[in-house]
Short mmCIF file of C-alpha atoms and ligand atoms in Angstrom, two decimals:
data_model
loop_
_atom_site.label_atom_id
_atom_site.label_comp_id
_atom_site.label_asym_id
_atom_site.label_seq_id
_atom_site.Cartn_x
_atom_site.Cartn_y
_atom_site.Cartn_z
CA MET A 14 82.07 -15.84 7.21
CA ASN A 15 78.85 -16.87 5.41
CA GLY A 16 77.02 -17.14 8.69
CA ILE A 17 78.02 -13.66 9.63
CA ASN A 18 76.91 -12.39 6.20
CA ASN A 19 73.55 -14.16 6.49
CA PHE A 20 73.00 -12.71 9.91
CA TYR A 21 73.99 -9.28 8.64
CA ASN A 22 71.73 -9.49 5.52
CA ARG A 23 68.78 -10.74 7.53
CA HIS A 24 69.26 -7.90 9.95
CA ILE A 25 69.33 -5.33 7.12
CA ILE A 26 66.17 -6.84 5.61
CA ILE A 27 64.39 -6.55 8.96
CA ILE A 28 65.54 -2.95 9.38
CA ASN A 29 64.35 -2.13 5.84
CA MET A 30 61.02 -3.82 6.47
CA LYS A 31 60.57 -1.85 9.67
CA ARG A 32 61.42 1.35 7.85
CA SER A 33 58.98 0.54 5.04
CA ILE A 34 56.22 -0.14 7.54
CA LEU A 35 57.02 3.14 9.24
CA TYR A 36 56.92 4.97 5.90
CA LEU A 37 53.68 3.25 4.98
CA PHE A 38 52.23 4.23 8.34
CA CYS A 39 53.29 7.88 7.92
CA TRP A 40 51.93 7.95 4.38
CA LEU A 41 48.63 6.45 5.47
CA THR A 42 48.23 8.91 8.34
CA THR A 43 49.01 11.81 6.00
CA ILE A 44 46.36 10.57 3.59
CA ALA A 45 43.92 10.00 6.44
CA THR A 46 44.38 13.38 8.05
CA SER A 47 44.30 15.26 4.76
CA ALA A 48 41.17 13.32 3.81
CA GLN A 49 39.55 14.39 7.05
CA ARG A 50 40.70 17.94 6.87
CA PRO A 51 38.47 19.87 4.51
CA ASN A 52 39.69 22.15 1.78
CA ILE A 53 38.37 25.68 1.97
CA VAL A 54 37.35 28.17 -0.70
CA LEU A 55 36.32 31.56 0.61
CA ILE A 56 35.00 33.89 -2.08
CA ILE A 57 34.70 37.52 -1.01
CA SER A 58 33.09 39.98 -3.40
CA ASP A 59 32.99 43.73 -3.01
CA ASP A 60 29.85 45.76 -2.31
CA HIS A 61 27.47 43.00 -3.43
CA ALA A 62 24.00 43.65 -2.02
CA TYR A 63 21.90 40.74 -0.73
CA GLN A 64 18.87 42.53 -2.18
CA THR A 65 20.21 41.74 -5.65
CA ILE A 66 20.60 37.98 -5.20
CA GLY A 67 18.06 35.39 -6.35
CA ALA A 68 18.55 33.19 -3.27
CA TYR A 69 17.73 36.22 -1.09
CA GLY A 70 14.41 36.67 -2.87
CA ASN A 71 15.14 38.93 -5.84
CA LYS A 72 13.05 37.66 -8.75
CA LEU A 73 14.35 40.08 -11.39
CA VAL A 74 18.02 39.10 -11.38
CA GLU A 75 19.85 35.92 -12.26
CA THR A 76 22.49 34.67 -9.83
CA PRO A 77 22.33 30.92 -10.55
CA ASN A 78 25.70 30.06 -9.05
CA ILE A 79 25.35 31.88 -5.75
CA ASP A 80 21.89 30.34 -5.59
CA ARG A 81 23.45 26.95 -6.25
CA ILE A 82 25.69 27.25 -3.16
CA ALA A 83 22.59 28.10 -1.12
CA LYS A 84 20.63 25.23 -2.63
CA GLU A 85 23.39 22.74 -1.89
CA GLY A 86 24.21 24.23 1.51
CA VAL A 87 22.99 26.97 3.80
CA LEU A 88 21.87 30.56 3.32
CA PHE A 89 22.59 32.88 6.23
CA ASP A 90 19.65 35.15 6.72
CA LYS A 91 21.30 37.23 9.41
CA ALA A 92 24.95 37.61 8.42
CA TYR A 93 26.47 40.97 9.34
CA VAL A 94 29.76 42.86 9.37
CA THR A 95 31.35 44.71 12.28
CA ASN A 96 32.45 47.75 10.21
CA SER A 97 30.82 48.19 6.82
CA ILE A 98 33.70 49.08 4.54
CA CYS A 99 36.11 47.16 2.36
CA GLY A 100 39.62 47.02 3.92
CA PRO A 101 38.36 46.95 7.50
CA SER A 102 35.95 44.09 6.74
CA ARG A 103 38.71 41.99 5.19
CA ALA A 104 40.98 42.74 8.14
CA VAL A 105 38.23 41.51 10.49
CA ILE A 106 37.81 38.34 8.44
CA LEU A 107 41.54 37.61 8.46
CA THR A 108 42.19 38.34 12.13
CA GLY A 109 38.87 37.38 13.76
CA LYS A 110 39.15 40.65 15.66
CA TYR A 111 37.24 43.94 15.68
CA SER A 112 38.86 46.94 13.94
CA HIS A 113 39.97 48.51 17.24
CA LYS A 114 41.96 45.31 17.94
CA ASN A 115 43.40 44.59 14.49
CA GLY A 116 44.18 48.27 13.99
CA PHE A 117 42.61 48.68 10.53
CA ARG A 118 39.76 51.06 11.33
CA ASP A 119 39.24 52.77 7.97
CA ASN A 120 40.43 52.85 4.37
CA GLU A 121 41.75 56.40 4.59
CA ASN A 122 44.19 56.52 7.50
CA SER A 123 44.82 52.98 8.68
CA LYS A 124 47.75 50.78 7.88
CA PHE A 125 47.22 47.03 8.22
CA ASP A 126 49.83 45.31 10.34
CA ALA A 127 50.25 42.09 8.37
CA SER A 128 52.64 40.68 10.99
CA GLN A 129 49.74 40.04 13.39
CA ASN A 130 48.14 36.61 13.60
CA SER A 131 45.40 35.52 11.23
CA PHE A 132 43.32 32.39 10.63
CA ILE A 133 45.41 31.91 7.48
CA LYS A 134 48.64 31.84 9.49
CA GLU A 135 47.12 29.21 11.78
CA LEU A 136 46.10 27.10 8.78
CA THR A 137 49.52 27.44 7.15
CA LYS A 138 51.18 26.36 10.40
CA ALA A 139 48.87 23.35 10.48
CA GLY A 140 50.07 22.25 7.05
CA TYR A 141 47.49 23.86 4.75
CA GLN A 142 48.38 25.32 1.38
CA THR A 143 46.99 28.85 1.67
CA SER A 144 46.47 31.58 -0.89
CA TRP A 145 44.76 34.92 -1.49
CA ILE A 146 44.07 35.82 -5.10
CA GLY A 147 42.46 39.06 -6.34
CA LYS A 148 41.27 42.05 -4.37
CA MET A 149 42.58 42.36 -0.82
CA HIS A 150 42.76 46.12 -0.33
CA LEU A 151 44.75 46.15 2.91
CA ASP A 152 47.62 48.23 1.59
CA ALA A 153 50.14 45.79 3.07
CA THR A 154 52.24 42.93 1.76
CA PRO A 155 50.36 39.73 2.69
CA GLN A 156 52.02 37.52 5.29
CA GLY A 157 51.50 33.88 6.21
CA PHE A 158 50.19 32.68 2.83
CA THR A 159 51.96 30.00 0.85
CA PHE A 160 50.90 31.96 -2.25
CA TRP A 161 49.31 35.29 -3.09
CA GLN A 162 48.67 37.40 -6.15
CA ILE A 163 46.66 40.51 -5.41
CA LEU A 164 45.23 43.58 -7.11
CA PRO A 165 46.90 46.80 -5.99
CA GLY A 166 44.39 48.91 -4.00
CA GLN A 167 40.94 48.82 -5.59
CA GLY A 168 42.30 47.12 -8.72
CA ALA A 169 41.10 47.69 -12.29
CA TYR A 170 38.12 46.11 -14.08
CA TYR A 171 39.93 45.76 -17.40
CA ASN A 172 43.40 44.30 -17.96
CA PRO A 173 44.21 44.39 -14.25
CA ASP A 174 47.67 44.70 -12.77
CA PHE A 175 48.65 42.25 -10.04
CA LEU A 176 51.21 42.51 -7.27
CA MET A 177 53.30 39.35 -7.32
CA MET A 178 55.10 37.58 -4.47
CA ASP A 179 58.54 38.43 -5.89
CA GLY A 180 57.75 42.15 -5.70
CA SER A 181 57.07 42.58 -9.41
CA LYS A 182 53.89 43.81 -11.09
CA LYS A 183 52.15 41.84 -13.80
CA ARG A 184 49.40 43.04 -16.12
CA ILE A 185 47.00 40.39 -17.36
CA GLU A 186 44.77 41.06 -20.34
CA GLY A 187 41.07 40.45 -19.81
CA TYR A 188 38.16 41.27 -17.52
CA VAL A 189 39.06 41.19 -13.84
CA ALA A 190 36.60 38.56 -12.56
CA ASN A 191 37.63 36.13 -15.31
CA VAL A 192 41.31 36.80 -14.76
CA VAL A 193 41.09 36.36 -10.97
CA GLU A 194 39.32 33.02 -11.48
CA ASP A 195 41.96 31.97 -14.06
CA VAL A 196 44.75 32.71 -11.58
CA ALA A 197 42.89 30.85 -8.82
CA GLU A 198 42.44 27.74 -11.01
CA ASP A 199 46.06 27.91 -12.08
CA TRP A 200 47.12 27.92 -8.43
CA LEU A 201 44.80 24.99 -7.68
CA ASN A 202 46.31 23.05 -10.59
CA LYS A 203 49.84 23.64 -9.37
CA ARG A 204 49.31 23.23 -5.63
CA ASP A 205 50.79 20.39 -3.58
CA SER A 206 47.80 18.07 -3.73
CA THR A 207 49.00 15.94 -0.81
CA LYS A 208 48.00 18.81 1.48
CA PRO A 209 44.62 20.42 2.16
CA PHE A 210 44.18 23.95 0.83
CA CYS A 211 42.52 27.21 1.76
CA LEU A 212 41.96 29.52 -1.19
CA VAL A 213 40.60 33.04 -0.74
CA ILE A 214 39.29 34.61 -3.93
CA GLY A 215 38.85 38.38 -3.68
CA HIS A 216 36.60 39.73 -6.43
CA LYS A 217 36.52 43.40 -7.36
CA ASN A 218 32.96 43.10 -8.64
CA THR A 219 30.56 44.83 -7.86
CA HIS A 220 32.54 47.88 -6.69
CA ARG A 221 31.98 51.38 -8.03
CA ILE A 222 32.14 52.30 -11.00
CA TRP A 223 30.19 49.13 -11.87
CA LEU A 224 31.91 48.36 -15.15
CA PRO A 225 30.51 45.12 -16.59
CA ASP A 226 32.33 42.61 -18.77
CA THR A 227 31.70 43.44 -22.46
CA CYS A 228 29.60 40.27 -22.88
CA ASP A 229 27.22 41.45 -20.16
CA TYR A 230 26.47 44.95 -21.46
CA GLY A 231 22.73 45.47 -21.62
CA LYS A 232 21.87 42.22 -19.80
CA TYR A 233 19.18 43.94 -17.76
CA ASP A 234 18.24 46.76 -20.13
CA ASN A 235 14.70 45.53 -20.71
CA ILE A 236 13.82 45.55 -17.01
CA ASN A 237 12.30 48.56 -15.32
CA PHE A 238 13.39 48.23 -11.69
CA PRO A 239 10.91 49.25 -8.98
CA LEU A 240 12.00 52.15 -6.78
CA PRO A 241 12.51 51.18 -3.14
CA SER A 242 9.64 52.49 -1.01
CA ASN A 243 11.95 54.92 0.82
CA PHE A 244 13.77 56.17 -2.29
CA TYR A 245 12.57 59.73 -1.56
CA ASP A 246 13.52 59.64 2.12
CA ASP A 247 13.52 63.10 3.76
CA TYR A 248 15.75 61.86 6.65
CA ASP A 249 13.45 63.45 9.17
CA GLY A 250 14.72 62.88 12.73
CA ARG A 251 17.97 61.27 11.49
CA GLU A 252 20.74 63.83 11.41
CA ALA A 253 23.54 61.54 10.14
CA ALA A 254 21.33 60.31 7.30
CA LYS A 255 20.64 63.95 6.41
CA VAL A 256 24.31 65.02 6.13
CA GLN A 257 25.69 62.03 4.15
CA ASP A 258 26.99 62.43 0.61
CA MET A 259 25.92 59.23 -1.13
CA THR A 260 22.66 59.94 -2.89
CA ILE A 261 21.79 58.84 -6.39
CA ALA A 262 20.29 62.31 -6.92
CA LYS A 263 23.32 64.42 -5.97
CA THR A 264 26.42 62.30 -5.39
CA MET A 265 26.17 59.86 -8.27
CA GLN A 266 27.82 61.37 -11.32
CA LEU A 267 26.50 61.01 -14.85
CA ALA A 268 29.92 60.74 -16.46
CA TYR A 269 32.04 59.01 -13.82
CA ASP A 270 29.47 56.55 -12.47
CA LEU A 271 27.06 56.11 -15.33
CA LYS A 272 29.49 56.52 -18.27
CA MET A 273 27.50 59.30 -19.98
CA TYR A 274 30.32 61.20 -21.68
CA ASP A 275 30.00 64.17 -23.97
CA THR A 276 33.75 64.88 -24.04
CA VAL A 277 36.85 62.80 -24.65
CA ILE A 278 37.13 60.17 -21.91
CA THR A 279 40.22 60.52 -19.76
CA LEU A 280 39.20 58.15 -16.95
CA ALA A 281 41.93 55.52 -16.49
CA ALA A 282 39.39 52.76 -15.83
CA ILE A 283 38.21 53.15 -19.42
CA THR A 284 41.33 54.33 -21.26
CA ARG A 285 43.17 51.17 -20.14
CA MET A 286 40.81 49.02 -22.23
CA ASN A 287 42.28 47.48 -25.38
CA ALA A 288 40.84 48.45 -28.77
CA ALA A 289 38.33 45.59 -28.95
CA GLN A 290 37.07 46.18 -25.39
CA ARG A 291 36.86 49.92 -26.00
CA ALA A 292 34.92 49.50 -29.25
CA LYS A 293 32.25 47.49 -27.41
CA PHE A 294 32.18 50.00 -24.56
CA ASP A 295 31.72 52.91 -26.97
CA GLU A 296 29.08 51.16 -29.01
CA TYR A 297 26.97 50.33 -25.95
CA TYR A 298 27.29 53.51 -23.90
CA ASN A 299 27.26 55.97 -26.81
CA SER A 300 23.83 54.85 -27.90
CA ILE A 301 22.51 55.15 -24.33
CA TYR A 302 24.03 58.61 -24.13
CA ARG A 303 22.37 59.71 -27.39
CA ASP A 304 19.00 58.54 -26.08
CA PHE A 305 19.64 60.25 -22.74
CA LYS A 306 20.39 63.58 -24.44
CA LYS A 307 17.15 63.42 -26.40
CA ARG A 308 15.14 62.97 -23.21
CA ASP A 309 16.41 66.21 -21.66
CA LEU A 310 15.52 65.08 -18.13
CA SER A 311 15.56 67.03 -14.89
CA GLY A 312 14.34 66.75 -11.29
CA ASN A 313 12.90 63.41 -10.17
CA ALA A 314 12.75 62.12 -13.73
CA LEU A 315 16.52 62.54 -14.00
CA THR A 316 17.11 60.92 -10.59
CA GLU A 317 14.95 57.96 -11.55
CA TRP A 318 16.73 57.61 -14.88
CA LYS A 319 20.03 57.53 -12.94
CA PHE A 320 18.59 54.88 -10.63
CA GLN A 321 17.64 52.68 -13.60
CA ARG A 322 21.08 53.03 -15.17
CA TYR A 323 22.75 52.34 -11.82
CA MET A 324 20.75 49.13 -11.38
CA LYS A 325 21.51 47.96 -14.91
CA ASP A 326 25.26 48.58 -14.70
CA TYR A 327 25.52 47.15 -11.19
CA LEU A 328 23.61 43.97 -12.01
CA ALA A 329 25.48 43.42 -15.28
CA THR A 330 28.70 43.72 -13.25
CA ALA A 331 27.35 41.12 -10.82
CA ALA A 332 26.66 38.74 -13.73
CA SER A 333 30.38 38.17 -14.25
CA LEU A 334 30.92 37.67 -10.52
CA ASP A 335 28.25 34.97 -10.44
CA ARG A 336 29.51 33.29 -13.61
CA ASN A 337 33.03 33.03 -12.19
CA ILE A 338 31.70 31.58 -8.95
CA GLY A 339 30.11 28.98 -11.22
CA ARG A 340 33.47 28.31 -12.87
CA LEU A 341 34.98 27.66 -9.45
CA LEU A 342 32.18 25.23 -8.50
CA ASP A 343 32.65 23.44 -11.83
CA TYR A 344 36.40 23.21 -11.22
CA LEU A 345 35.75 21.52 -7.87
CA ASP A 346 33.34 19.09 -9.56
CA ARG A 347 35.75 18.28 -12.38
CA ASN A 348 38.56 17.60 -9.94
CA ASN A 349 36.59 15.52 -7.45
CA LEU A 350 37.01 18.15 -4.79
CA THR A 351 33.37 19.03 -4.16
CA GLN A 352 32.71 16.55 -1.36
CA ASN A 353 35.61 17.60 0.82
CA THR A 354 35.65 21.35 0.20
CA ILE A 355 33.91 24.05 2.20
CA VAL A 356 32.77 26.87 -0.05
CA ILE A 357 31.70 30.19 1.43
CA TYR A 358 30.51 33.08 -0.68
CA MET A 359 30.09 36.47 0.98
CA SER A 360 30.50 40.17 0.29
CA ASP A 361 32.75 42.49 2.30
CA GLN A 362 29.55 44.30 3.27
CA GLY A 363 26.12 45.11 1.92
CA PHE A 364 25.18 48.03 -0.33
CA TYR A 365 22.34 50.47 -0.96
CA MET A 366 20.38 49.89 -4.12
CA GLY A 367 18.39 53.10 -3.87
CA GLU A 368 17.06 52.54 -0.32
CA HIS A 369 17.03 55.95 1.42
CA GLY A 370 17.92 57.31 -2.05
CA TRP A 371 21.47 55.96 -1.72
CA PHE A 372 24.27 53.95 -3.21
CA ASP A 373 27.41 53.01 -1.13
CA LYS A 374 27.46 51.51 2.39
CA ARG A 375 29.01 52.43 5.82
CA PHE A 376 25.82 52.91 7.88
CA MET A 377 24.63 50.46 10.51
CA TYR A 378 21.26 50.38 8.75
CA GLU A 379 20.38 46.93 7.43
CA GLU A 380 21.29 47.24 3.73
CA SER A 381 24.97 47.92 4.47
CA PHE A 382 25.32 46.29 7.91
CA ARG A 383 24.06 42.98 6.58
CA THR A 384 25.98 40.96 4.01
CA PRO A 385 25.01 38.08 1.75
CA MET A 386 26.55 34.79 2.89
CA VAL A 387 26.03 31.25 1.67
CA MET A 388 28.03 28.16 2.54
CA ARG A 389 28.34 24.63 1.23
CA TYR A 390 29.92 21.78 3.16
CA PRO A 391 28.64 18.44 1.83
CA LYS A 392 27.76 15.82 4.44
CA HIS A 393 28.01 18.46 7.20
CA ILE A 394 25.36 20.97 6.13
CA LYS A 395 21.91 19.96 5.01
CA ALA A 396 21.25 21.13 1.48
CA GLY A 397 18.81 24.00 1.13
CA SER A 398 18.88 25.10 4.77
CA VAL A 399 18.36 28.66 5.96
CA ASN A 400 20.10 29.81 9.12
CA ARG A 401 18.57 32.66 11.09
CA ASN A 402 21.26 33.02 13.75
CA MET A 403 23.18 36.26 14.05
CA VAL A 404 26.59 35.55 12.54
CA MET A 405 29.30 38.04 11.64
CA ASN A 406 32.35 38.35 9.39
CA LEU A 407 34.24 38.20 12.71
CA ASP A 408 33.25 34.51 12.95
CA ILE A 409 34.71 33.35 9.63
CA GLY A 410 38.23 32.70 11.00
CA PRO A 411 37.13 30.74 14.09
CA THR A 412 34.62 28.74 12.00
CA LEU A 413 37.15 27.72 9.37
CA LEU A 414 39.76 26.87 12.00
CA GLN A 415 37.30 24.67 13.83
CA ALA A 416 36.34 22.93 10.60
CA ALA A 417 40.05 22.29 9.91
CA GLY A 418 40.57 20.93 13.43
CA VAL A 419 42.94 23.74 14.32
CA PRO A 420 42.62 25.36 17.77
CA VAL A 421 41.12 28.87 17.68
CA PRO A 422 43.54 31.37 19.30
CA ASN A 423 42.15 32.81 22.53
CA ASP A 424 42.39 36.39 21.41
CA MET A 425 40.14 35.95 18.37
CA GLN A 426 36.87 37.71 19.20
CA GLY A 427 34.57 35.85 16.85
CA ASN A 428 32.81 32.54 17.49
CA SER A 429 32.66 29.49 15.30
CA PHE A 430 29.20 29.03 13.79
CA LEU A 431 29.96 25.48 12.65
CA SER A 432 27.68 23.80 15.20
CA LEU A 433 24.86 26.15 14.19
CA VAL A 434 24.94 24.85 10.65
CA GLU A 435 26.02 21.26 11.31
CA ASN A 436 23.64 20.30 14.08
CA LYS A 437 21.48 23.38 14.21
CA THR A 438 22.18 23.78 17.91
CA GLY A 439 23.34 26.62 20.10
CA VAL A 440 23.38 30.38 19.81
CA ILE A 441 26.62 32.27 19.39
CA ARG A 442 25.37 35.74 20.29
CA LYS A 443 22.23 37.48 21.44
CA ALA A 444 23.20 40.87 20.08
CA MET A 445 25.71 42.30 17.63
CA TYR A 446 28.18 45.12 18.16
CA TYR A 447 29.10 47.47 15.30
CA HIS A 448 31.66 50.28 15.01
CA TYR A 449 32.30 52.40 11.90
CA TYR A 450 35.15 54.94 11.94
CA GLU A 451 35.78 56.62 8.58
CA ASN A 452 34.88 60.29 8.44
CA GLY A 453 35.71 61.32 4.87
CA GLU A 454 34.35 60.39 1.44
CA HIS A 455 30.53 60.13 1.44
CA ALA A 456 30.36 62.06 4.72
CA VAL A 457 28.99 59.28 6.88
CA SER A 458 29.45 60.13 10.54
CA PRO A 459 31.42 57.65 12.66
CA HIS A 460 29.10 55.59 14.84
CA PHE A 461 28.77 52.49 16.94
CA GLY A 462 25.77 50.55 18.13
CA ILE A 463 24.00 47.38 19.12
CA SER A 464 21.56 45.28 17.14
CA THR A 465 19.33 42.70 18.80
CA ARG A 466 16.72 40.58 17.06
CA ARG A 467 14.20 43.38 17.42
CA TYR A 468 15.93 46.66 18.19
CA LYS A 469 18.83 48.71 16.98
CA LEU A 470 20.48 51.48 18.98
CA ILE A 471 23.11 53.65 17.29
CA HIS A 472 25.33 56.44 18.60
CA PHE A 473 26.77 58.83 15.99
CA TYR A 474 29.78 60.95 16.96
CA LYS A 475 32.41 63.29 15.46
CA ARG A 476 30.50 64.54 12.39
CA VAL A 477 27.11 64.57 14.10
CA ASN A 478 26.40 63.85 17.72
CA SER A 479 23.16 61.91 18.07
CA TRP A 480 21.42 58.71 19.06
CA GLU A 481 18.99 56.63 17.02
CA LEU A 482 16.70 53.81 18.07
CA TYR A 483 14.70 51.53 15.77
CA ASP A 484 12.05 48.94 16.41
CA MET A 485 12.68 46.58 13.51
CA ASN A 486 9.40 44.74 14.10
CA ASN A 487 7.41 47.80 13.06
CA ASP A 488 9.94 49.68 10.98
CA LYS A 489 12.19 47.41 8.98
CA ASN A 490 13.27 50.27 6.72
CA GLU A 491 14.57 52.26 9.70
CA MET A 492 12.65 55.44 8.96
CA HIS A 493 11.40 56.31 12.45
CA ASN A 494 13.97 57.24 15.04
CA LEU A 495 12.39 56.36 18.40
CA TYR A 496 15.20 57.65 20.56
CA ASP A 497 13.75 59.35 23.63
CA ALA A 498 10.21 58.35 22.64
CA LYS A 499 8.30 57.82 25.90
CA LYS A 500 7.02 54.40 24.96
CA TYR A 501 10.55 53.13 24.35
CA ARG A 502 12.32 54.65 27.35
CA LYS A 503 12.72 51.35 29.15
CA VAL A 504 13.92 49.56 26.03
CA GLN A 505 16.36 52.41 25.44
CA THR A 506 17.86 52.17 28.92
CA ARG A 507 18.15 48.41 28.67
CA LEU A 508 19.80 48.60 25.24
CA LYS A 509 22.31 51.19 26.42
CA ARG A 510 23.32 48.93 29.26
CA GLN A 511 23.61 45.99 26.88
CA LEU A 512 25.65 48.09 24.46
CA LEU A 513 28.08 49.12 27.19
CA LYS A 514 28.46 45.47 28.14
CA LEU A 515 29.39 44.51 24.59
CA ILE A 516 31.82 47.42 24.39
CA GLU A 517 33.49 46.16 27.56
CA GLN A 518 33.42 42.55 26.37
CA TYR A 519 35.19 43.48 23.12
CA ASN A 520 37.38 45.95 24.96
CA ASP A 521 36.65 48.96 22.73
CA LYS A 522 38.17 51.72 24.90
CA GLU A 523 37.35 54.53 22.47
CA ALA A 524 33.65 53.67 22.41
CA GLU A 525 33.62 53.12 26.16
CA GLU A 526 34.89 56.64 26.71
CA LEU A 527 32.30 58.08 24.34
CA MET A 528 29.54 56.13 26.08
CA LEU A 529 30.58 57.34 29.49
CA LYS A 530 30.67 60.92 28.21
CA SER A 531 27.15 60.70 26.83
CA ASP A 532 24.11 60.51 29.14
CA LEU A 533 23.55 56.93 30.23
C1 SGN B 706 36.17 54.46 -3.34
C2 SGN B 706 34.83 54.88 -3.93
C3 SGN B 706 33.81 55.12 -2.85
C4 SGN B 706 33.76 53.93 -1.91
C5 SGN B 706 35.14 53.66 -1.37
C6 SGN B 706 35.26 52.53 -0.41
N1 SGN B 706 34.99 56.07 -4.70
O1 SGN B 706 36.77 55.50 -2.67
O2 SGN B 706 32.57 55.36 -3.45
O3 SGN B 706 32.89 54.16 -0.85
O4 SGN B 706 35.99 53.37 -2.46
O5 SGN B 706 34.92 51.33 -1.04
S1 SGN B 706 35.61 55.92 -6.17
O6 SGN B 706 35.44 57.23 -6.80
O7 SGN B 706 37.02 55.57 -6.05
O8 SGN B 706 34.89 54.90 -6.87
S2 SGN B 706 35.47 50.01 -0.48
O9 SGN B 706 34.84 48.92 -1.18
O10 SGN B 706 36.90 50.04 -0.69
O11 SGN B 706 35.10 49.99 0.92
CA1 CA B 707 33.47 47.03 -0.26
#
């Protein structure tokens, strides 16, 4: 009997040992793979112009934390978007596909189909903890995230409401950039730390109406900002630029945009402030308004005063954005996450800071086509590098998937730029394709075009019907439309052919039809 028991016990012990070894093995492989797989933090701001960032050469503003990412990683000197407007840009980032493929062409008429694939869904499937916190602006319930908490639509600067996963709405007291960062850190604290994570932080800053945090009021009031050289652009030879509605002179409103009120304020963005916030708002803006009234400005003097106020409000709004990026970097440091976390900071597109006399975005001209983008990935990217390859928001998904060791789905149209920044080898594209669709607010005509290292060819349609050609070597401000200029005929023909090729490559049927209709 004893013998049988001994045999039985020994057998059980062996089975248990085998099981323990198996468990140990599984545990070790989990640790090993999650140690190899990087965490990801993607911070996407709204309408933040590269011209206003220290790392991009602005000496008048302070953006120490964005600069810190650049200093510890790479600054992309030629990062662009495929469609320069909020929702569409985020849809491109998520799906790795152009607007005509992901279906979200514009903010006004499109509905985002959240059931389609995204780089987030691929990461979630691969075992990542994934979240989007803050502004998303896709007008659709997020799918494929392990967590989300988003601002409805454009969101509010003060005491923002959030849409929660359970379908409820929650108002959180405070200034939006701080609150979004608080929620992000809270999620990081509570996440399953045995798994790698991908956190997307969507900031509302620096979107119109450029409402700074109370502690940043007046931060730039003692600086007189230089006017861009083409501030008084007459749009000669550029029909679409002529018919837009986004000038500081005419479109920008004294009350709505610049907070110069002489009547009771009814604007929800301001009336939702609590008493303490409102008292600070009134104190700051009322004194500016009193001074403004005394000046009794008109004509160019008034336009230039508006420009100065615009710059001051915009940059003070950016101060909170930068500070909260700093909080995130500090969180990573404090929690020993810095070494194994990719951090990308970018805007959903660029923005005009008075160039051509404008604010807003949309055009394929550099200030809105291009976006700021910096990335840190310790041990993979040399600190302080500058990358001059043409990269696009379209490439974010494929890049992050490659970094996570997850196969990039075949139908994603972007390319990973990881090898460009890791080993500084290869080229992912020779030219960029752009297509903007919205034909409403700000009256920017729909257009598509191609941008090479030297030239840019744009076709406007619907609102105006025209072509524009720029030689960026001689005209970086895009003031001289060379379309049909004799000297550029050959370049023009070559670019049109190249443009058609890109249109075919990306399978943009609508543009293809328009190209074939116009004279090739
Ligand atoms: C709002 C703004 C526009 C801005 C769009 C798109 N008007 O409509 O000035 O171009 O958003 O911005 S406002 O009166 O509501 O401020 S985007 O960031 O969503 O693309
Ligand atoms: Ca935007």
